[in-house]
Amino acid sequence: MPLECGVAQRELVFQDGLGLAGYGPFAGQGCHAGAAEEQHQLHARVMYLGSGQARVFIAVVDLWAASLYVQQCVVDRLNERASAAAEMASIEDHQFLMIGSHTHSAPGHFSKNRLYDAFAQSPGGFEDSVADVIIDALVEAGLEAYTSRRGARAAVVSTMLQGVGSNRSFEAFLRNFGRGNWQEQWASRVGAPLIGTGERGLAIDPRLHTLWVFEAETDQPIGTFATVGCHNAALGREVGLYHPDLAGYACVGVKAAAGAPWAA
């Protein structure tokens, strides 16, 4: 069966004063940056890929992590819409993949997990209103991604992003490999020669994996999804703004460079 793809995104708009997730009890509260540029806004981005009975929604949110509760609510809502309007066939939980960008400059309070709701942000606690913002955005983006699907072709490309990072937990890293020939072991694990500055610069995973999807008829890009080992928390908790951090700039930069309407 031919491949189909559709993409969509929605801004995540939260009330001011929510605890920033990821810094634990030391986190402050956040507020909107008040900027109109996409790289300064929190988003929920969804890509639909389907071929016959095989299909998946890749949903990337500018939050510190995913949430099983949110994911299951989104699947239930999508299936309710599918049943009521015959917009799409029902989906299973495993066909909706929710991924957090791991920004620490976004609210918590949405996990419905006792540990995370209590300690990921300050003050602790689950808030339905926060979870509802995320669920609503993912449902609407998911439906738009599905209904806008068109014939597509896809390519997966991997490259090495070396010499631009360092390992902040080097002592823990060495406990896995020892101080002897760890560089040879790690190069074998990564599958490429190590390039970097100093031992900490070498002790990282430099692999950048990208999924590119193009329109079948025009070869125009539909979107791209990328993963790389990077801690998306450059701003720090003192800034006090809701912000996608490094990932926001990366998404906007890729879209501009590639002429793609969607990137995550």
mmCIF file of C-alpha atoms in Angstrom:
data_model
loop_
_atom_site.group_PDB
_atom_site.id
_atom_site.type_symbol
_atom_site.label_atom_id
_atom_site.label_comp_id
_atom_site.label_asym_id
_atom_site.label_seq_id
_atom_site.Cartn_x
_atom_site.Cartn_y
_atom_site.Cartn_z
ATOM 1 C CA MET A 1 0.000 0.000 0.000
ATOM 2 C CA PRO A 2 1.268 3.533 -0.751
ATOM 3 C CA LEU A 3 2.449 5.719 2.099
ATOM 4 C CA GLU A 4 0.339 8.673 3.248
ATOM 5 C CA CYS A 5 1.427 11.545 5.485
ATOM 6 C CA GLY A 6 -0.120 14.620 7.038
ATOM 7 C CA VAL A 7 1.161 17.135 9.581
ATOM 8 C CA ALA A 8 -0.264 19.776 11.903
ATOM 9 C CA GLN A 9 0.608 21.750 15.014
ATOM 10 C CA ARG A 10 -1.141 23.718 17.731
ATOM 11 C CA GLU A 11 0.228 26.255 20.174
ATOM 12 C CA LEU A 12 0.081 25.255 23.838
ATOM 13 C CA VAL A 13 -1.280 28.215 25.792
ATOM 14 C CA PHE A 14 -1.158 27.814 29.568
ATOM 15 C CA GLN A 15 -2.105 30.149 32.382
ATOM 16 C CA ASP A 16 0.744 32.067 33.977
ATOM 17 C CA GLY A 17 2.145 30.975 37.323
ATOM 18 C CA LEU A 18 2.432 27.221 36.802
ATOM 19 C CA GLY A 19 5.467 25.359 38.125
ATOM 20 C CA LEU A 20 8.215 24.729 35.573
ATOM 21 C CA ALA A 21 8.773 20.973 35.303
ATOM 22 C CA GLY A 22 12.170 19.325 35.461
ATOM 23 C CA TYR A 23 13.868 21.319 38.210
ATOM 24 C CA GLY A 24 11.965 19.667 41.032
ATOM 25 C CA PRO A 25 11.412 21.563 44.308
ATOM 26 C CA PHE A 26 13.896 24.229 43.181
ATOM 27 C CA ALA A 27 11.826 25.236 40.142
ATOM 28 C CA GLY A 28 10.098 28.546 39.937
ATOM 29 C CA GLN A 29 6.864 29.458 38.239
ATOM 30 C CA GLY A 30 6.604 30.385 34.567
ATOM 31 C CA CYS A 31 4.759 32.907 32.442
ATOM 32 C CA HIS A 32 4.258 33.617 28.744
ATOM 33 C CA ALA A 33 7.105 35.255 26.881
ATOM 34 C CA GLY A 34 4.589 37.405 24.995
ATOM 35 C CA ALA A 35 6.395 36.815 21.709
ATOM 36 C CA ALA A 36 4.749 36.070 18.374
ATOM 37 C CA GLU A 37 7.695 34.108 16.936
ATOM 38 C CA GLU A 38 7.285 30.325 16.805
ATOM 39 C CA GLN A 39 10.698 29.675 18.372
ATOM 40 C CA HIS A 40 9.471 31.335 21.582
ATOM 41 C CA GLN A 41 6.166 29.448 21.816
ATOM 42 C CA LEU A 42 5.232 26.029 23.167
ATOM 43 C CA HIS A 43 3.657 23.718 20.584
ATOM 44 C CA ALA A 44 2.134 20.294 20.084
ATOM 45 C CA ARG A 45 3.231 18.908 16.710
ATOM 46 C CA VAL A 46 1.720 15.806 15.104
ATOM 47 C CA MET A 47 2.767 13.811 12.037
ATOM 48 C CA TYR A 48 0.511 11.044 10.705
ATOM 49 C CA LEU A 49 2.066 8.200 8.708
ATOM 50 C CA GLY A 50 -0.020 5.394 7.278
ATOM 51 C CA SER A 51 0.144 2.589 4.764
ATOM 52 C CA GLY A 52 -2.804 0.214 4.712
ATOM 53 C CA GLN A 53 -3.433 -1.038 8.242
ATOM 54 C CA ALA A 54 -0.023 0.160 9.438
ATOM 55 C CA ARG A 55 -0.207 3.694 10.819
ATOM 56 C CA VAL A 56 1.205 5.867 13.540
ATOM 57 C CA PHE A 57 0.811 9.372 14.919
ATOM 58 C CA ILE A 58 4.140 10.901 15.978
ATOM 59 C CA ALA A 59 3.260 13.609 18.508
ATOM 60 C CA VAL A 60 6.018 15.877 19.845
ATOM 61 C CA VAL A 61 5.158 18.316 22.625
ATOM 62 C CA ASP A 62 7.235 21.161 24.044
ATOM 63 C CA LEU A 63 7.064 19.711 27.547
ATOM 64 C CA TRP A 64 9.595 18.070 29.841
ATOM 65 C CA ALA A 65 8.166 14.580 29.214
ATOM 66 C CA ALA A 66 5.281 12.604 27.801
ATOM 67 C CA SER A 67 2.381 11.377 29.926
ATOM 68 C CA LEU A 68 0.659 7.992 29.685
ATOM 69 C CA TYR A 69 -2.510 9.591 31.035
ATOM 70 C CA VAL A 70 -2.498 12.325 28.370
ATOM 71 C CA GLN A 71 -1.658 9.854 25.610
ATOM 72 C CA GLN A 72 -4.521 7.542 26.539
ATOM 73 C CA CYS A 73 -6.975 10.441 26.803
ATOM 74 C CA VAL A 74 -5.958 11.609 23.325
ATOM 75 C CA VAL A 75 -6.438 8.123 21.860
ATOM 76 C CA ASP A 76 -9.870 7.864 23.498
ATOM 77 C CA ARG A 77 -10.912 11.265 22.168
ATOM 78 C CA LEU A 78 -9.661 10.496 18.657
ATOM 79 C CA ASN A 79 -11.577 7.229 18.674
ATOM 80 C CA GLU A 80 -14.731 9.001 19.867
ATOM 81 C CA ARG A 81 -14.439 11.431 16.961
ATOM 82 C CA ALA A 82 -13.750 8.573 14.567
ATOM 83 C CA SER A 83 -16.838 6.695 15.744
ATOM 84 C CA ALA A 84 -19.102 9.759 15.615
ATOM 85 C CA ALA A 85 -18.045 11.190 12.267
ATOM 86 C CA ALA A 86 -16.332 8.307 10.498
ATOM 87 C CA GLU A 87 -13.351 10.633 9.997
ATOM 88 C CA MET A 88 -10.863 7.836 10.583
ATOM 89 C CA ALA A 89 -10.613 4.258 11.733
ATOM 90 C CA SER A 90 -10.045 3.678 15.435
ATOM 91 C CA ILE A 91 -6.456 3.462 16.649
ATOM 92 C CA GLU A 92 -4.681 1.498 19.373
ATOM 93 C CA ASP A 93 -2.616 3.082 22.155
ATOM 94 C CA HIS A 94 0.651 2.027 20.528
ATOM 95 C CA GLN A 95 -0.262 3.900 17.345
ATOM 96 C CA PHE A 96 -0.087 7.289 19.067
ATOM 97 C CA LEU A 97 3.515 8.002 20.041
ATOM 98 C CA MET A 98 3.808 10.967 22.425
ATOM 99 C CA ILE A 99 7.288 12.455 22.876
ATOM 100 C CA GLY A 100 8.374 15.304 25.133
ATOM 101 C CA SER A 101 11.079 17.665 23.857
ATOM 102 C CA HIS A 102 12.324 17.815 27.481
ATOM 103 C CA THR A 103 12.325 21.575 27.781
ATOM 104 C CA HIS A 104 12.500 22.539 31.455
ATOM 105 C CA SER A 105 10.765 25.827 30.659
ATOM 106 C CA ALA A 106 7.226 24.474 30.409
ATOM 107 C CA PRO A 107 4.592 23.608 33.014
ATOM 108 C CA GLY A 108 4.299 20.303 34.789
ATOM 109 C CA HIS A 109 1.144 19.214 36.646
ATOM 110 C CA PHE A 110 -0.054 16.930 33.783
ATOM 111 C CA SER A 111 1.517 13.513 34.380
ATOM 112 C CA LYS A 112 -1.083 11.964 36.713
ATOM 113 C CA ASN A 113 1.834 10.067 38.207
ATOM 114 C CA ARG A 114 2.299 10.498 41.956
ATOM 115 C CA LEU A 115 6.071 10.854 41.807
ATOM 116 C CA TYR A 116 6.205 13.321 38.914
ATOM 117 C CA ASP A 117 3.172 15.349 39.970
ATOM 118 C CA ALA A 118 4.643 15.721 43.449
ATOM 119 C CA PHE A 119 8.302 16.415 42.687
ATOM 120 C CA ALA A 120 8.801 17.445 39.036
ATOM 121 C CA GLN A 121 7.740 21.037 39.715
ATOM 122 C CA SER A 122 6.953 23.337 42.600
ATOM 123 C CA PRO A 123 4.301 23.544 43.874
ATOM 124 C CA GLY A 124 3.416 19.927 43.241
ATOM 125 C CA GLY A 125 0.122 18.456 42.200
ATOM 126 C CA PHE A 126 -1.872 17.377 39.161
ATOM 127 C CA GLU A 127 -4.119 19.965 37.487
ATOM 128 C CA ASP A 128 -6.864 18.946 35.062
ATOM 129 C CA SER A 129 -6.766 22.323 33.334
ATOM 130 C CA VAL A 130 -3.114 21.831 32.337
ATOM 131 C CA ALA A 131 -3.679 18.309 31.041
ATOM 132 C CA ASP A 132 -6.769 19.478 29.133
ATOM 133 C CA VAL A 133 -4.770 22.118 27.228
ATOM 134 C CA ILE A 134 -2.355 19.419 26.044
ATOM 135 C CA ILE A 135 -5.078 16.883 25.243
ATOM 136 C CA ASP A 136 -7.157 19.383 23.261
ATOM 137 C CA ALA A 137 -4.136 20.516 21.235
ATOM 138 C CA LEU A 138 -3.052 16.964 20.427
ATOM 139 C CA VAL A 139 -6.541 15.873 19.421
ATOM 140 C CA GLU A 140 -7.039 18.831 17.088
ATOM 141 C CA ALA A 141 -3.566 18.511 15.588
ATOM 142 C CA GLY A 142 -4.006 14.756 15.224
ATOM 143 C CA LEU A 143 -7.288 15.124 13.350
ATOM 144 C CA GLU A 144 -5.842 17.783 11.062
ATOM 145 C CA ALA A 145 -2.767 15.675 10.371
ATOM 146 C CA TYR A 146 -4.967 12.728 9.445
ATOM 147 C CA THR A 147 -7.435 14.643 7.270
ATOM 148 C CA SER A 148 -4.633 16.485 5.441
ATOM 149 C CA ARG A 149 -2.799 13.254 4.573
ATOM 150 C CA ARG A 150 -1.608 12.777 1.009
ATOM 151 C CA GLY A 151 0.587 10.423 -0.953
ATOM 152 C CA ALA A 152 4.134 10.516 0.311
ATOM 153 C CA ARG A 153 7.561 8.955 0.241
ATOM 154 C CA ALA A 154 9.932 8.824 3.182
ATOM 155 C CA ALA A 155 13.650 8.601 3.841
ATOM 156 C CA VAL A 156 15.623 8.010 7.031
ATOM 157 C CA VAL A 157 19.031 9.663 7.232
ATOM 158 C CA SER A 158 21.625 9.440 10.003
ATOM 159 C CA THR A 159 24.743 11.524 10.465
ATOM 160 C CA MET A 160 27.274 12.395 13.165
ATOM 161 C CA LEU A 161 26.961 15.677 15.039
ATOM 162 C CA GLN A 162 30.400 15.656 16.579
ATOM 163 C CA GLY A 163 32.500 18.263 18.354
ATOM 164 C CA VAL A 164 29.596 20.384 19.603
ATOM 165 C CA GLY A 165 28.763 18.884 23.001
ATOM 166 C CA SER A 166 30.192 17.390 26.170
ATOM 167 C CA ASN A 167 29.231 14.808 28.766
ATOM 168 C CA ARG A 168 28.216 16.468 32.041
ATOM 169 C CA SER A 169 28.178 13.125 33.909
ATOM 170 C CA PHE A 170 31.604 11.873 32.871
ATOM 171 C CA GLU A 171 32.375 10.018 36.103
ATOM 172 C CA ALA A 172 29.125 8.065 35.815
ATOM 173 C CA PHE A 173 29.910 7.391 32.152
ATOM 174 C CA LEU A 174 33.287 5.929 33.098
ATOM 175 C CA ARG A 175 31.669 3.521 35.554
ATOM 176 C CA ASN A 176 30.096 1.832 32.541
ATOM 177 C CA PHE A 177 33.322 1.559 30.557
ATOM 178 C CA GLY A 178 36.262 2.012 32.938
ATOM 179 C CA ARG A 179 39.197 4.341 32.430
ATOM 180 C CA GLY A 180 41.142 1.919 30.240
ATOM 181 C CA ASN A 181 40.083 1.631 26.624
ATOM 182 C CA TRP A 182 36.700 3.316 26.979
ATOM 183 C CA GLN A 183 37.255 5.407 23.851
ATOM 184 C CA GLU A 184 37.644 2.309 21.693
ATOM 185 C CA GLN A 185 34.609 0.693 23.310
ATOM 186 C CA TRP A 186 32.477 3.786 22.876
ATOM 187 C CA ALA A 187 33.558 4.323 19.259
ATOM 188 C CA SER A 188 32.536 0.728 18.554
ATOM 189 C CA ARG A 189 29.167 1.297 20.231
ATOM 190 C CA VAL A 190 28.539 4.530 18.305
ATOM 191 C CA GLY A 191 29.829 3.061 15.072
ATOM 192 C CA ALA A 192 32.185 5.888 14.126
ATOM 193 C CA PRO A 193 35.534 7.403 15.134
ATOM 194 C CA LEU A 194 35.233 9.850 18.028
ATOM 195 C CA ILE A 195 35.712 13.532 17.304
ATOM 196 C CA GLY A 196 35.559 16.111 20.088
ATOM 197 C CA THR A 197 37.430 18.333 22.515
ATOM 198 C CA GLY A 198 38.764 16.584 25.594
ATOM 199 C CA GLU A 199 37.425 13.411 27.168
ATOM 200 C CA ARG A 200 34.059 14.919 28.031
ATOM 201 C CA GLY A 201 33.632 16.036 24.441
ATOM 202 C CA LEU A 202 34.284 12.523 23.222
ATOM 203 C CA ALA A 203 31.982 10.778 25.706
ATOM 204 C CA ILE A 204 28.702 11.661 23.999
ATOM 205 C CA ASP A 205 26.413 9.971 21.485
ATOM 206 C CA PRO A 206 26.825 12.120 18.342
ATOM 207 C CA ARG A 207 24.265 10.296 16.188
ATOM 208 C CA LEU A 208 21.573 12.502 14.626
ATOM 209 C CA HIS A 209 18.681 10.529 13.102
ATOM 210 C CA THR A 210 16.140 12.212 10.822
ATOM 211 C CA LEU A 211 12.940 11.060 9.144
ATOM 212 C CA TRP A 212 12.152 13.099 6.034
ATOM 213 C CA VAL A 213 8.768 12.855 4.306
ATOM 214 C CA PHE A 214 8.043 14.309 0.859
ATOM 215 C CA GLU A 215 4.905 14.631 -1.259
ATOM 216 C CA ALA A 216 4.811 11.752 -3.730
ATOM 217 C CA GLU A 217 3.716 13.871 -6.696
ATOM 218 C CA THR A 218 5.784 17.027 -6.235
ATOM 219 C CA ASP A 219 8.739 15.939 -4.062
ATOM 220 C CA GLN A 220 8.042 18.970 -1.864
ATOM 221 C CA PRO A 221 8.869 18.359 1.817
ATOM 222 C CA ILE A 222 5.950 17.637 4.120
ATOM 223 C CA GLY A 223 7.951 17.498 7.314
ATOM 224 C CA THR A 224 10.876 16.065 9.214
ATOM 225 C CA PHE A 225 11.280 14.443 12.605
ATOM 226 C CA ALA A 226 14.728 14.275 14.212
ATOM 227 C CA THR A 227 16.315 12.835 17.345
ATOM 228 C CA VAL A 228 19.703 13.616 18.872
ATOM 229 C CA GLY A 229 21.248 13.142 22.313
ATOM 230 C CA CYS A 230 21.000 16.684 23.702
ATOM 231 C CA HIS A 231 19.708 18.063 26.994
ATOM 232 C CA ASN A 232 17.070 20.590 25.929
ATOM 233 C CA ALA A 233 17.503 22.799 28.997
ATOM 234 C CA ALA A 234 19.834 25.661 28.152
ATOM 235 C CA LEU A 235 17.767 28.552 29.550
ATOM 236 C CA GLY A 236 17.885 27.615 33.218
ATOM 237 C CA ARG A 237 15.198 28.050 35.835
ATOM 238 C CA GLU A 238 16.012 31.691 36.561
ATOM 239 C CA VAL A 239 14.504 32.865 33.249
ATOM 240 C CA GLY A 240 10.969 32.033 34.400
ATOM 241 C CA LEU A 241 9.373 31.939 30.942
ATOM 242 C CA TYR A 242 7.418 29.262 29.105
ATOM 243 C CA HIS A 243 9.777 28.436 26.259
ATOM 244 C CA PRO A 244 10.670 25.447 23.999
ATOM 245 C CA ASP A 245 14.394 26.131 24.592
ATOM 246 C CA LEU A 246 16.890 24.759 22.047
ATOM 247 C CA ALA A 247 14.285 22.636 20.282
ATOM 248 C CA GLY A 248 12.230 25.679 19.360
ATOM 249 C CA TYR A 249 15.122 27.312 17.535
ATOM 250 C CA ALA A 250 16.032 24.004 15.874
ATOM 251 C CA CYS A 251 12.513 23.427 14.526
ATOM 252 C CA VAL A 252 12.232 26.920 13.086
ATOM 253 C CA GLY A 253 15.738 26.731 11.615
ATOM 254 C CA VAL A 254 15.114 23.403 9.901
ATOM 255 C CA LYS A 255 11.806 24.589 8.450
ATOM 256 C CA ALA A 256 13.445 27.707 7.043
ATOM 257 C CA ALA A 257 16.470 25.891 5.615
ATOM 258 C CA ALA A 258 14.517 23.017 4.050
ATOM 259 C CA GLY A 259 11.344 24.822 3.052
ATOM 260 C CA ALA A 260 9.362 22.333 5.125
ATOM 261 C CA PRO A 261 6.068 23.326 6.749
ATOM 262 C CA TRP A 262 6.626 21.069 9.779
ATOM 263 C CA ALA A 263 9.602 19.992 11.878
ATOM 264 C CA ALA A 264 9.945 18.336 15.287
#
